[in-house]
Amino acid sequence: MNFDLKRTLNQWKNGPYITYTLIAIQTVVFLLVYLAPSLQLQPKGVMYGPYVAFFHQYWRFVTPIFLHFGLAHYAINSLVLYFIGQQVEALYGHVRFLALYLLSGILGNAFSFAFNTAGIQSAGSSTAIFGIFGAFLILGIYFRHNPAIQGMVRQFALFVLLSLVFGIFDQSIDIWGHVGGIIGGLLLGNTIALPKNPGNYSIHTRIITGVLYVFLFGICLLYGLKKYGMLV
């Protein structure tokens, strides 16, 4: 193999290609929503509780991660994912990062389904982005004596706090999705653990946080179905 080509492939393999791929997917989806409205990607994919409860459209726990309401919504989330995703992917590795991102987004959408006002539509990658914030924040526990990590954790924690407070007063923001996403990231960051630092993660704690994630998703699903009158 040509040396330059091999070096390029290695750089791509070691780079944040999952982050780039996720941004590419939501970019393609964004363009399709506005250039091919006949596909009805947005109506078919946003989190919309009645369709989940009455028509069992459970894919809506996943598809909202890649949909956005307007250019500003898409651009802000893409920029945040670009800068934060690279850092978290470098720490957790590609497969772990992808699992963190998707599963955090799923729990965020489950919180939206359960706790938002009935009939609210929501979408956006911010549920998953708050998850990767949470996965980074959990590192503050395992790297108490690392000033660089602690400094970044404090910055991320302040950003998350301000975002949640701002979301309380802005009705257009899915605050429950953000809360569910960050809880998912905190739990999954501990469950999945860092690939090069497994010794500091208690196996018992990892199991407990993994079970807690599944338990919370189940509670959200049951509570949402009850809200729509599907459970007695």
mmCIF file of C-alpha atoms in Angstrom, residues 96 142 187 190-193 197-212:
data_model
loop_
_atom_site.group_PDB
_atom_site.id
_atom_site.type_symbol
_atom_site.label_atom_id
_atom_site.label_comp_id
_atom_site.label_asym_id
_atom_site.label_seq_id
_atom_site.Cartn_x
_atom_site.Cartn_y
_atom_site.Cartn_z
ATOM 1 C CA ARG A 96 -17.935 3.393 23.350
ATOM 2 C CA TYR A 142 -12.122 9.082 38.665
ATOM 3 C CA LEU A 187 -24.867 6.403 34.086
ATOM 4 C CA ASN A 190 -19.649 4.862 34.422
ATOM 5 C CA THR A 191 -21.079 1.636 32.972
ATOM 6 C CA ILE A 192 -19.032 1.648 29.763
ATOM 7 C CA ALA A 193 -15.860 3.018 31.418
ATOM 8 C CA ASN A 197 -8.388 2.785 32.609
ATOM 9 C CA PRO A 198 -10.631 -0.141 33.612
ATOM 10 C CA GLY A 199 -8.991 -0.738 36.961
ATOM 11 C CA ASN A 200 -10.463 2.343 38.606
ATOM 12 C CA TYR A 201 -14.037 1.372 37.741
ATOM 13 C CA SER A 202 -15.720 -0.957 40.238
ATOM 14 C CA ILE A 203 -17.436 -3.804 38.401
ATOM 15 C CA HIS A 204 -20.268 -3.686 40.941
ATOM 16 C CA THR A 205 -20.840 0.020 40.356
ATOM 17 C CA ARG A 206 -20.745 -0.512 36.597
ATOM 18 C CA ILE A 207 -23.400 -3.211 36.837
ATOM 19 C CA ILE A 208 -25.588 -1.110 39.131
ATOM 20 C CA THR A 209 -25.452 1.952 36.876
ATOM 21 C CA GLY A 210 -26.187 -0.197 33.820
ATOM 22 C CA VAL A 211 -29.208 -1.732 35.515
ATOM 23 C CA LEU A 212 -30.326 1.724 36.662
#
